[in-house]
Amino acid sequence: MDDIVIYARSLKEHEIKFNKLMQRLRTANLKLQPDKCEFLRHEVAYLGHIIGADGVKPDPNKIKSITEFPRPKNVKNIKQFLGLAGYYRRFIPQFSKTAKPLTDLLKKNNTFDWQQRQTEAFNVLRFSLCSEPVLQYPDFSKPFILTTDASGYAIGGVLSQGQIGKDLPIAYTSRVLNSAEQNYSTIEKECLAIVYCTNHFRPYLYGRIFTIITDHKPLVWLHSIKDPSSRLWKWKTKLAEYEYVIQYKKGSLNNNADALSRNPPTDYVLPLTFAANRVGESSNNATSHYECEPSTSAPNNDIIDPPTEFAPPSPPPGRTNVTIEEYSSDDEFNDDDRTSIDLEEINNQYEEILDLNEERRNTDQILITESRDSLLKQSDNHVIFIHVNGTPFDNGAKEYQEANLLPNYENLTFERVNIKTIKSRTLISIPIRLNNHSRLEPQTLKNCIRSLLDALTELELTTFSISKTDYFDDLPWQHIIGQIHEYLRELPICITICKNLVQTPPVERREALIIENHSSAHGGHKGVAKTYNRLRPHYYWNTMKKDIQTFIQKCRQCQLKKLTRIKTKQPMVITDTPGAAFDKVSLDIVGPLPITNSGNQYILTMQDLLTKYSVAVPLRDATSLSIANALTNNFICVYGAPKAILTDQGSKRKRLG
């Protein structure tokens, strides 16, 4: 803590305290930076609060997200605001009475008619949320809680302290997503919310263990992400400097952060653009889509539903389908016609479609990641698909066959998994087709995935890898992984999809690749690790790291201009305690010092490590001969020869032995 606050009731008392502080700082040899000091102020900002004559109040900058909460425009906005306020209702006097004008608009048969009394109730609740005792002073002796959430267009978070569920808020934050971030998958948006909020509240969280509360269960597996090319890996690395524990909280209970993420400050303009991601069109990132938007086909259906990429999600029971009309921009519409379109209603319909699977998503425990590597490069359990006769069906099985690792199967059962152990990993083979002439039936795929689910549950596996195959007969890969997500969604498991994009270059091309990534203009003559990491996402061969190391050791530019990091000193180890006086003696040289009248410039210090008895001998120079003579004449001849001599292996003492 490098901030100091002096408070006093009078100028005289302030002067006395200030003088005491200066004396303490002078004693400790500490200095103050004048341009960062504030003197004789009636109020100052300190640790997120304004400290003044009237007491402590919240810093307006910390509660900007709440004061700029937009006025509700529909029933859903009211529910979100009341969810935020109701989470802390025990600290707001007469909450129900104050909120009644807002709750009246939630009644089934009432129309949404916002009047003055609703405005007054809304403003009173906003004022209550931003005043004591709701916003608490941070207690740095207690752990912090960071609750985050993300919606389709914004992220938000609340910093609080206390028992989870009864925690008291300290500060709020939220922001809208830019156009690129709105295309992120749900798990990426939820992870971005964590990264943004930890950065925002860094002064409170850095160096302390804190808890992150999220309503997206797959983020509990954040520490298990292995693919270094993914966006989640980059954010996981950013969070590595913090000490935190991630806990899951059901979305329906996460009202405090949820309302902030769905109602960001209005000084950001959120464009209403449906064409970029219109319902019914394919997504740009199919696999990421299935991480968070599971297929809505029921497990018991006999016909496989089309991929969720190509069809809008089915509504839950009790809700009718909602469609968004695509308004044309023909000349028949003038400017007045365009402004008459009910954009608010369109936006509400769009939000409803985004939220169709939200409750279902909150129960997902599955985490799906991607890797550029091939299946055999993954030190993991593997799942492959084969014919009943044991021949390969998908790319993973073909890879096993090319490496001569495909087992000799006997007595395979159609649609029932076969489990073998190869090189300390579990290989799950699924006979999905009878022969090369048959076609994959929809029900067969479902039966195979059910059998996989049973095997994973019985073996208690928490991870497996599968090779991406563009088509299973007529079914695209997006649909296959969607069905896997549908059946395994409640299983706590991490699935790695191997895209097999890493090539094994021919021997004659390998040196050229190393030259391109090390010696070229963009290579920059980086070291072994950085050159390897640059090549690894695209190429791999067994002796790759060794070849890179050999090449760099022979690189002329590196040998001429780079430092050689060779350890010339002994590693630090705990020394033993001698059994008798003068058994073990330590030596060291002090100098060069100003030359004395006798011509001495160095001091040889000799100390017994048991009694700490010390001898200092002046020397004209620090050569090994002078040191040996001084040791012999002033120590060994007086106290006897020690059993061991300890030095720091300085250049002048290396030749003593």
XYZ file of C-alpha atoms in Angstrom:
657
model
C 0.000 0.000 0.000
C 1.622 3.279 -1.100
C -1.299 5.665 -0.456
C -1.535 7.687 2.760
C -4.493 9.776 3.941
C -4.276 12.340 6.744
C -7.564 13.586 8.176
C -8.148 16.107 10.942
C -10.889 18.239 12.479
C -8.874 21.453 12.373
C -5.925 22.971 10.575
C -3.810 22.793 13.744
C -4.535 19.080 14.219
C -3.789 18.523 10.543
C -0.404 20.242 10.920
C 0.521 18.055 13.911
C -0.389 14.833 12.081
C 1.420 15.965 8.948
C 4.630 16.665 10.882
C 4.434 13.231 12.524
C 4.044 11.603 9.137
C 7.018 13.471 7.687
C 9.139 12.393 10.654
C 8.151 8.738 10.132
C 8.987 8.941 6.433
C 12.320 10.613 7.162
C 13.187 7.901 9.686
C 12.374 5.192 7.136
C 14.297 7.083 4.417
C 11.195 7.260 2.215
C 10.392 10.061 -0.222
C 7.140 11.457 -1.609
C 6.567 12.459 -5.212
C 5.234 16.058 -5.056
C 3.126 15.916 -8.213
C 1.168 12.986 -6.755
C 0.451 14.691 -3.419
C -2.693 16.647 -2.561
C -2.635 19.059 0.378
C -5.404 20.738 2.380
C -8.289 19.227 0.391
C -11.837 19.050 1.706
C -12.279 15.668 0.010
C -10.018 13.191 -1.776
C -10.513 10.050 -3.869
C -9.122 7.018 -2.058
C -9.579 3.317 -2.873
C -12.717 3.865 -4.927
C -14.399 6.233 -2.461
C -14.620 9.958 -1.851
C -13.452 10.739 1.681
C -14.624 14.159 2.862
C -16.041 16.145 5.742
C -19.408 14.427 5.376
C -17.873 10.960 5.610
C -17.225 8.260 2.988
C -19.276 8.009 -0.200
C -18.870 6.024 -3.430
C -16.675 7.369 -6.194
C -19.009 8.424 -9.071
C -16.582 6.909 -11.584
C -17.055 3.482 -9.970
C -20.837 3.476 -10.212
C -21.175 4.958 -13.691
C -22.592 1.682 -15.000
C -25.535 1.953 -12.585
C -26.218 5.686 -12.869
C -26.366 5.333 -16.668
C -28.641 2.290 -16.631
C -31.054 3.098 -19.508
C -34.745 3.621 -18.851
C -36.631 0.340 -19.389
C -38.366 0.229 -22.754
C -40.241 -3.050 -22.353
C -41.239 -5.697 -19.832
C -37.992 -7.587 -20.240
C -35.926 -4.489 -19.367
C -37.996 -3.995 -16.198
C -37.382 -7.597 -15.153
C -33.655 -7.113 -15.692
C -33.522 -3.919 -13.646
C -35.643 -5.363 -10.838
C -33.439 -8.447 -10.849
C -30.404 -6.222 -10.327
C -32.043 -4.143 -7.598
C -33.770 -7.134 -5.998
C -30.483 -8.975 -5.567
C -29.603 -6.313 -2.949
C -33.141 -5.587 -1.745
C -32.274 -6.321 1.901
C -30.206 -3.130 1.926
C -32.827 -0.865 0.315
C -35.574 0.400 2.697
C -39.162 -0.256 1.553
C -38.011 -1.967 -1.613
C -41.384 -3.510 -2.495
C -43.249 -0.248 -1.968
C -40.782 1.726 -4.049
C -40.755 -0.835 -6.868
C -44.546 -1.290 -7.056
C -45.063 1.073 -10.052
C -42.557 -1.037 -11.962
C -43.961 -4.407 -10.894
C -47.448 -3.263 -11.939
C -46.250 -3.243 -15.544
C -45.331 -6.927 -15.223
C -48.902 -8.073 -14.663
C -50.232 -10.328 -17.357
C -53.100 -8.217 -18.677
C -51.464 -4.791 -18.293
C -50.109 -2.925 -21.287
C -46.659 -1.367 -21.141
C -47.458 2.275 -20.366
C -44.504 4.127 -18.822
C -45.705 7.084 -16.739
C -44.219 9.612 -14.326
C -44.621 7.324 -11.322
C -42.567 4.629 -13.060
C -39.859 7.202 -13.765
C -39.817 8.262 -10.112
C -39.612 4.663 -8.884
C -36.841 3.884 -11.359
C -34.808 6.929 -10.288
C -35.306 6.205 -6.575
C -34.066 2.644 -6.988
C -31.092 3.811 -9.036
C -30.231 6.311 -6.308
C -30.578 3.615 -3.655
C -28.281 1.277 -5.572
C -25.575 3.928 -5.757
C -25.608 5.117 -2.144
C -24.524 3.627 1.153
C -25.029 1.117 2.610
C -25.403 -0.758 -0.701
C -21.971 0.055 -2.152
C -19.602 -1.137 0.537
C -16.087 -0.035 1.426
C -13.580 -2.716 0.355
C -12.133 -4.726 3.239
C -8.727 -5.969 2.072
C -8.558 -8.479 4.893
C -11.449 -10.412 3.311
C -11.581 -12.182 -0.077
C -13.249 -10.504 -3.050
C -15.962 -11.978 -5.285
C -16.131 -11.066 -8.983
C -19.463 -11.917 -10.634
C -19.450 -11.669 -14.445
C -21.885 -12.257 -17.271
C -22.130 -11.731 -21.022
C -25.061 -11.239 -23.370
C -25.179 -11.094 -27.143
C -24.027 -7.494 -27.224
C -22.484 -6.548 -23.849
C -20.498 -7.767 -20.848
C -20.692 -6.732 -17.206
C -19.499 -7.512 -13.721
C -19.926 -6.760 -10.023
C -17.124 -6.679 -7.441
C -18.412 -7.682 -4.020
C -17.489 -9.198 -0.664
C -19.242 -11.526 1.734
C -20.911 -14.917 1.591
C -21.905 -15.887 -1.948
C -25.589 -15.081 -2.342
C -25.404 -12.519 0.468
C -22.378 -10.622 -0.813
C -22.392 -6.821 -0.745
C -21.413 -4.877 -3.891
C -18.364 -2.608 -4.004
C -18.395 -1.421 -7.631
C -20.055 -2.174 -10.965
C -18.752 -2.190 -14.519
C -20.069 -3.004 -17.986
C -19.430 -2.253 -21.632
C -20.873 -3.122 -25.031
C -19.133 -5.477 -27.449
C -17.743 -4.206 -30.713
C -18.835 -5.696 -34.025
C -16.055 -8.315 -34.028
C -16.660 -9.357 -30.418
C -20.378 -9.835 -31.096
C -19.399 -12.694 -33.430
C -17.589 -14.547 -30.638
C -19.058 -17.803 -29.396
C -20.852 -17.724 -26.052
C -17.965 -19.261 -24.118
C -15.613 -16.656 -25.612
C -17.939 -13.806 -24.638
C -18.221 -15.163 -21.095
C -14.426 -15.509 -20.871
C -13.969 -11.997 -22.302
C -16.228 -10.699 -19.520
C -13.902 -12.283 -16.944
C -10.780 -10.815 -18.592
C -12.342 -7.339 -18.868
C -13.625 -7.288 -15.281
C -10.379 -8.577 -13.748
C -8.491 -5.869 -15.642
C -10.997 -3.220 -14.546
C -10.780 -4.245 -10.879
C -7.059 -5.097 -10.969
C -6.137 -2.766 -8.028
C -8.521 -4.757 -5.824
C -7.750 -8.269 -7.119
C -4.048 -8.419 -7.983
C -2.016 -10.347 -5.440
C -5.086 -11.709 -3.640
C -7.044 -14.941 -3.931
C -10.575 -14.191 -5.165
C -13.600 -16.054 -6.515
C -15.051 -15.631 -10.017
C -18.772 -16.379 -10.305
C -20.057 -17.211 -13.799
C -23.311 -18.639 -15.114
C -21.498 -20.475 -17.948
C -20.524 -23.869 -16.600
C -17.920 -24.824 -19.266
C -15.686 -21.995 -18.006
C -15.037 -24.078 -14.895
C -12.812 -26.119 -17.277
C -10.794 -23.026 -18.297
C -7.598 -24.426 -16.751
C -7.895 -27.565 -18.939
C -7.629 -25.790 -22.302
C -4.642 -27.179 -24.234
C -4.821 -25.670 -27.724
C -2.287 -22.787 -27.828
C -3.859 -21.315 -30.975
C -7.282 -20.660 -29.450
C -8.517 -17.305 -28.205
C -9.406 -18.883 -24.859
C -5.775 -19.976 -24.392
C -4.617 -16.375 -24.886
C -7.093 -15.104 -22.299
C -6.210 -17.931 -19.919
C -2.581 -16.786 -20.141
C -3.634 -13.203 -19.376
C -5.419 -14.417 -16.252
C -2.375 -16.413 -15.104
C -1.116 -13.471 -13.032
C -4.201 -13.656 -10.803
C -5.017 -16.192 -8.078
C -8.668 -17.124 -8.510
C -11.212 -19.913 -8.251
C -14.070 -20.178 -10.777
C -17.487 -21.187 -9.441
C -20.649 -21.847 -11.409
C -23.871 -20.037 -10.554
C -27.136 -20.803 -12.302
C -28.061 -18.100 -14.805
C -31.461 -17.445 -13.254
C -29.678 -16.532 -9.989
C -27.016 -14.358 -11.622
C -29.185 -11.254 -11.803
C -26.636 -8.753 -10.551
C -24.114 -9.164 -13.394
C -26.683 -10.344 -15.958
C -28.583 -7.057 -15.879
C -25.389 -5.064 -16.389
C -24.368 -7.126 -19.423
C -27.791 -6.724 -21.033
C -28.158 -3.014 -20.234
C -24.825 -1.310 -20.905
C -24.290 2.472 -20.643
C -26.115 4.272 -23.438
C -23.172 6.410 -24.563
C -22.213 3.459 -26.778
C -24.224 3.186 -29.993
C -25.293 -0.379 -30.700
C -26.111 -0.787 -34.400
C -29.094 -2.950 -35.295
C -27.522 -5.185 -37.939
C -29.223 -8.484 -38.672
C -27.682 -9.180 -42.064
C -24.310 -10.126 -40.575
C -25.784 -13.000 -38.600
C -29.306 -13.524 -39.855
C -31.305 -16.407 -38.484
C -31.152 -19.283 -40.913
C -27.681 -18.447 -42.255
C -24.502 -20.304 -41.463
C -22.110 -19.143 -38.798
C -18.515 -18.224 -39.533
C -17.214 -20.503 -36.814
C -19.161 -23.705 -36.909
C -17.332 -25.596 -34.208
C -17.363 -22.710 -31.773
C -21.078 -22.401 -32.479
C -21.651 -25.906 -31.170
C -19.695 -25.195 -28.031
C -22.427 -22.901 -26.848
C -25.492 -23.370 -29.025
C -26.334 -27.069 -28.760
C -28.497 -28.823 -31.265
C -32.125 -28.642 -30.297
C -33.062 -32.066 -31.644
C -34.417 -34.356 -28.957
C -32.442 -37.543 -28.229
C -35.434 -39.774 -28.878
C -36.299 -38.498 -32.364
C -35.974 -41.034 -35.119
C -34.983 -38.490 -37.751
C -31.840 -36.451 -37.378
C -32.625 -32.756 -37.340
C -30.718 -30.464 -39.696
C -27.710 -28.716 -38.172
C -28.582 -25.824 -35.902
C -26.383 -23.651 -38.086
C -28.921 -23.873 -40.896
C -32.132 -23.566 -38.945
C -33.433 -21.291 -36.194
C -33.599 -22.920 -32.741
C -36.830 -24.524 -31.669
C -38.750 -22.647 -28.971
C -39.128 -24.184 -25.512
C -42.560 -25.451 -24.432
C -45.075 -22.699 -24.002
C -43.348 -20.247 -26.343
C -44.277 -19.662 -29.967
C -41.846 -19.307 -32.806
C -40.581 -15.788 -33.407
C -39.443 -14.684 -36.847
C -37.684 -11.510 -37.897
C -39.023 -9.909 -41.024
C -36.374 -8.714 -43.405
C -37.246 -5.155 -44.373
C -36.184 -4.209 -47.859
C -34.554 -0.930 -48.784
C -36.393 -0.455 -52.083
C -37.214 3.009 -53.359
C -40.858 2.579 -52.336
C -39.809 3.354 -48.759
C -39.036 6.992 -48.088
C -37.310 8.263 -44.945
C -40.578 8.717 -43.075
C -41.559 5.128 -43.801
C -38.277 3.844 -42.452
C -38.584 5.721 -39.187
C -42.062 4.319 -38.688
C -40.742 0.752 -38.485
C -40.938 -0.525 -34.920
C -37.246 -1.168 -34.362
C -37.849 -1.706 -30.684
C -40.146 -4.635 -31.405
C -37.626 -6.107 -33.841
C -34.882 -5.810 -31.254
C -37.048 -7.543 -28.655
C -37.738 -10.398 -31.071
C -34.052 -10.704 -31.843
C -33.210 -10.875 -28.135
C -35.848 -13.565 -27.616
C -34.217 -15.739 -30.278
C -30.809 -15.229 -28.684
C -32.208 -16.274 -25.303
C -34.130 -19.353 -26.486
C -31.476 -21.809 -25.333
C -30.043 -19.763 -22.466
C -31.576 -21.844 -19.684
C -30.516 -25.042 -21.401
C -27.001 -23.703 -21.957
C -26.551 -23.029 -18.253
C -26.740 -26.758 -17.496
C -24.013 -27.700 -20.012
C -20.862 -29.189 -18.516
C -19.202 -30.135 -21.796
C -16.285 -28.116 -23.191
C -15.292 -28.421 -26.860
C -11.951 -27.067 -28.097
C -10.064 -27.279 -31.374
C -6.476 -28.221 -32.232
C -4.582 -27.913 -35.485
C -2.724 -31.154 -34.731
C -3.593 -34.615 -35.962
C -5.268 -37.127 -33.664
C -2.107 -39.131 -32.926
C -0.307 -35.997 -31.749
C -2.777 -35.687 -28.854
C -1.681 -37.436 -25.650
C -5.284 -38.145 -24.829
C -8.020 -40.752 -25.112
C -9.127 -41.195 -28.736
C -12.506 -41.856 -30.380
C -12.577 -43.224 -33.955
C -15.306 -44.571 -36.268
C -14.875 -47.827 -38.226
C -16.791 -50.367 -40.311
C -18.014 -53.571 -38.702
C -15.224 -55.448 -40.509
C -12.618 -53.252 -38.771
C -11.663 -51.026 -41.719
C -11.443 -47.241 -41.190
C -14.444 -44.957 -41.650
C -13.398 -41.497 -40.396
C -10.097 -39.611 -40.674
C -9.016 -40.674 -37.199
C -9.239 -44.378 -38.028
C -7.420 -43.786 -41.329
C -4.637 -42.030 -39.425
C -4.312 -45.035 -37.118
C -4.130 -47.331 -40.152
C -1.409 -45.236 -41.843
C 0.657 -45.400 -38.648
C 0.106 -49.193 -38.409
C -1.601 -48.699 -35.054
C -5.126 -49.778 -36.004
C -5.944 -52.873 -33.905
C -7.022 -56.216 -35.337
C -10.654 -56.264 -34.280
C -12.556 -59.463 -33.558
C -16.279 -59.957 -33.015
C -17.269 -56.310 -33.439
C -20.907 -55.468 -32.697
C -22.669 -52.940 -34.895
C -23.386 -49.655 -33.038
C -21.522 -50.850 -29.908
C -18.178 -49.380 -28.886
C -14.971 -51.403 -28.708
C -12.461 -50.337 -26.042
C -8.717 -50.993 -26.232
C -5.616 -49.554 -24.562
C -2.816 -48.402 -26.880
C 0.303 -46.701 -25.535
C -1.282 -45.953 -22.140
C -4.314 -44.250 -23.667
C -7.840 -45.499 -24.208
C -8.960 -46.053 -27.800
C -12.735 -46.138 -28.278
C -13.694 -47.574 -31.678
C -17.306 -47.231 -32.849
C -18.595 -49.535 -35.660
C -20.882 -47.054 -37.414
C -21.371 -48.734 -40.816
C -21.946 -52.351 -41.841
C -19.854 -52.275 -45.034
C -18.526 -50.012 -47.761
C -21.755 -50.244 -49.761
C -24.232 -49.297 -47.031
C -25.195 -45.738 -46.113
C -25.189 -44.182 -42.663
C -28.702 -44.189 -41.249
C -29.859 -41.346 -38.955
C -30.831 -43.709 -36.159
C -27.461 -45.455 -36.397
C -25.624 -42.232 -35.575
C -27.793 -41.712 -32.500
C -27.294 -45.279 -31.305
C -23.518 -44.975 -31.708
C -23.368 -41.756 -29.690
C -25.543 -43.317 -26.966
C -23.087 -46.215 -26.813
C -20.213 -43.715 -26.558
C -22.000 -41.972 -23.688
C -22.325 -45.278 -21.813
C -18.625 -46.051 -22.312
C -17.471 -42.624 -21.135
C -19.664 -42.886 -18.052
C -18.475 -46.406 -17.221
C -14.778 -45.570 -17.715
C -15.162 -42.202 -15.938
C -13.196 -40.446 -18.675
C -13.013 -36.650 -18.494
C -11.307 -35.960 -21.852
C -11.083 -37.416 -25.334
C -9.968 -36.300 -28.800
C -11.695 -36.919 -32.111
C -10.544 -36.240 -35.670
C -12.589 -33.848 -37.791
C -14.118 -35.521 -40.856
C -15.926 -33.227 -43.280
C -18.744 -35.680 -44.066
C -20.124 -38.887 -42.615
C -21.672 -39.999 -45.910
C -24.243 -37.240 -46.518
C -24.079 -35.700 -43.039
C -21.743 -32.704 -42.584
C -19.310 -32.533 -39.687
C -21.225 -29.676 -38.076
C -24.162 -31.981 -37.606
C -22.031 -34.821 -36.220
C -20.435 -32.640 -33.552
C -23.835 -31.115 -32.850
C -25.275 -34.548 -32.093
C -22.281 -35.379 -29.886
C -22.839 -32.126 -28.002
C -26.529 -32.919 -27.623
C -26.002 -36.317 -26.007
C -22.898 -35.502 -23.938
C -23.900 -31.985 -22.855
C -24.525 -32.957 -19.223
C -21.309 -34.974 -18.951
C -18.302 -33.195 -17.344
C -15.935 -33.798 -20.239
C -13.512 -31.877 -22.448
C -13.533 -32.795 -26.162
C -10.665 -31.807 -28.475
C -11.430 -31.694 -32.199
C -8.272 -32.438 -34.203
C -8.337 -30.586 -37.529
C -5.170 -32.269 -38.894
C -3.798 -29.045 -40.382
C -0.198 -29.590 -39.236
C 1.952 -30.900 -42.099
C 5.032 -33.130 -42.029
C 7.340 -31.558 -44.637
C 9.804 -33.650 -46.673
C 13.356 -33.837 -45.314
C 14.818 -31.671 -48.067
C 12.429 -28.779 -47.252
C 12.910 -28.707 -43.490
C 16.055 -26.577 -43.444
C 14.405 -24.014 -45.736
C 11.495 -23.750 -43.303
C 13.873 -23.188 -40.391
C 15.746 -20.515 -42.367
C 12.477 -18.772 -43.243
C 11.306 -18.702 -39.625
C 14.693 -17.896 -38.052
C 17.045 -16.069 -40.405
C 14.624 -14.155 -42.627
C 13.514 -10.562 -42.087
C 10.418 -11.604 -40.158
C 12.297 -14.400 -38.363
C 14.456 -12.010 -36.387
C 17.013 -14.646 -35.314
C 14.874 -15.713 -32.365
C 15.944 -18.472 -30.011
C 15.127 -22.164 -30.132
C 11.837 -21.931 -28.230
C 10.400 -19.009 -30.221
C 11.453 -20.442 -33.566
C 9.916 -23.790 -32.614
C 6.667 -22.146 -31.486
C 6.462 -20.258 -34.768
C 6.808 -23.433 -36.835
C 4.811 -25.808 -34.630
C 1.245 -24.684 -35.518
C 1.930 -25.468 -39.194
C 4.660 -28.138 -39.335
C 5.974 -31.023 -37.256
C 8.548 -33.815 -37.549
C 10.085 -36.013 -34.872
C 13.495 -34.296 -34.699
C 12.099 -30.808 -35.208
C 13.340 -29.176 -31.985
C 16.752 -30.834 -32.245
C 17.137 -29.676 -35.865
C 16.232 -26.109 -34.892
C 18.731 -26.163 -32.038
C 21.511 -27.482 -34.290
C 20.767 -24.852 -36.946
C 20.804 -21.963 -34.446
C 24.069 -23.183 -32.925
C 25.615 -22.915 -36.402
C 23.949 -19.589 -37.299
C 26.779 -17.092 -37.867
C 24.759 -14.003 -36.912
C 23.579 -15.575 -33.664
C 27.101 -16.649 -32.682
C 28.559 -13.203 -33.403
C 25.921 -10.978 -31.838
C 24.125 -12.978 -29.156
C 25.195 -13.570 -25.588
C 26.273 -17.039 -24.549
C 24.336 -17.852 -21.429
C 26.617 -20.357 -19.681
C 26.339 -20.783 -15.942
C 29.808 -20.095 -14.509
C 28.804 -20.120 -10.861
C 27.614 -22.828 -8.580
C 23.878 -23.020 -7.952
C 22.654 -21.745 -4.611
C 22.402 -24.619 -2.136
C 21.874 -24.827 1.602
C 25.300 -25.209 3.244
C 25.914 -27.697 6.019
C 27.020 -26.795 9.554
C 30.660 -27.744 10.373
C 31.244 -30.110 13.285
C 34.221 -28.238 14.803
C 35.862 -24.823 14.693
C 37.981 -24.100 11.590
C 36.736 -27.235 9.800
C 35.171 -25.096 7.069
C 36.323 -21.613 6.082
C 34.820 -19.161 3.588
C 36.884 -16.701 1.529
C 35.942 -13.541 -0.337
C 37.629 -10.507 -1.878
C 36.565 -6.898 -1.220
C 37.715 -4.324 -3.764
C 39.223 -2.700 -5.624
C 39.271 0.069 -2.996
C 41.191 3.373 -2.890
C 44.923 2.601 -2.691
C 46.364 3.013 0.811
C 49.746 4.478 1.730
C 51.088 0.922 1.891
C 49.944 0.256 -1.675
C 47.095 -2.108 -0.699
C 43.912 -2.064 -2.804
C 42.018 -5.257 -1.837
C 40.924 -7.033 1.356
C 40.844 -10.823 1.717
C 38.183 -11.866 4.260
C 38.345 -15.315 5.875
C 35.602 -16.560 8.217
C 35.107 -19.769 10.189
C 31.577 -20.955 9.382
C 30.946 -22.409 12.855
C 32.215 -19.717 15.244
C 31.936 -16.836 12.715
C 35.473 -15.798 13.702
C 36.811 -13.577 10.921
C 40.214 -12.465 9.660
C 40.802 -9.631 7.165
C 44.111 -9.285 5.315
C 45.042 -6.321 3.057
C 46.377 -7.183 -0.414
C 48.165 -5.230 -3.125
C 46.432 -7.268 -5.844
C 43.817 -10.020 -6.110
C 45.815 -12.601 -8.003
C 45.494 -16.243 -7.052
C 49.124 -16.280 -5.815
C 48.567 -13.353 -3.430
C 45.371 -14.924 -2.102
C 47.066 -18.306 -1.526
C 50.001 -16.691 0.323
C 47.678 -14.630 2.541
C 45.547 -17.686 3.350
C 48.593 -19.772 4.232
C 50.441 -17.161 6.314
C 47.507 -15.585 8.139
C 45.142 -18.498 8.646
C 46.549 -21.976 8.042
C 49.825 -21.322 9.894
C 47.891 -19.881 12.836
C 44.767 -22.065 13.144
C 45.637 -25.126 11.094
C 44.462 -26.370 7.710
C 40.650 -26.461 7.284
C 38.895 -29.521 5.913
C 37.022 -27.423 3.330
C 37.307 -23.954 1.784
C 34.187 -22.236 0.427
C 34.400 -19.509 -2.252
C 32.021 -18.017 -4.836
C 34.286 -19.207 -7.678
C 35.291 -15.698 -8.703
C 37.756 -15.358 -11.557
C 40.637 -14.673 -9.158
C 39.986 -17.781 -7.077
C 39.274 -20.430 -9.721
C 42.920 -21.509 -9.769
C 43.290 -21.879 -5.982
C 42.599 -25.584 -6.106
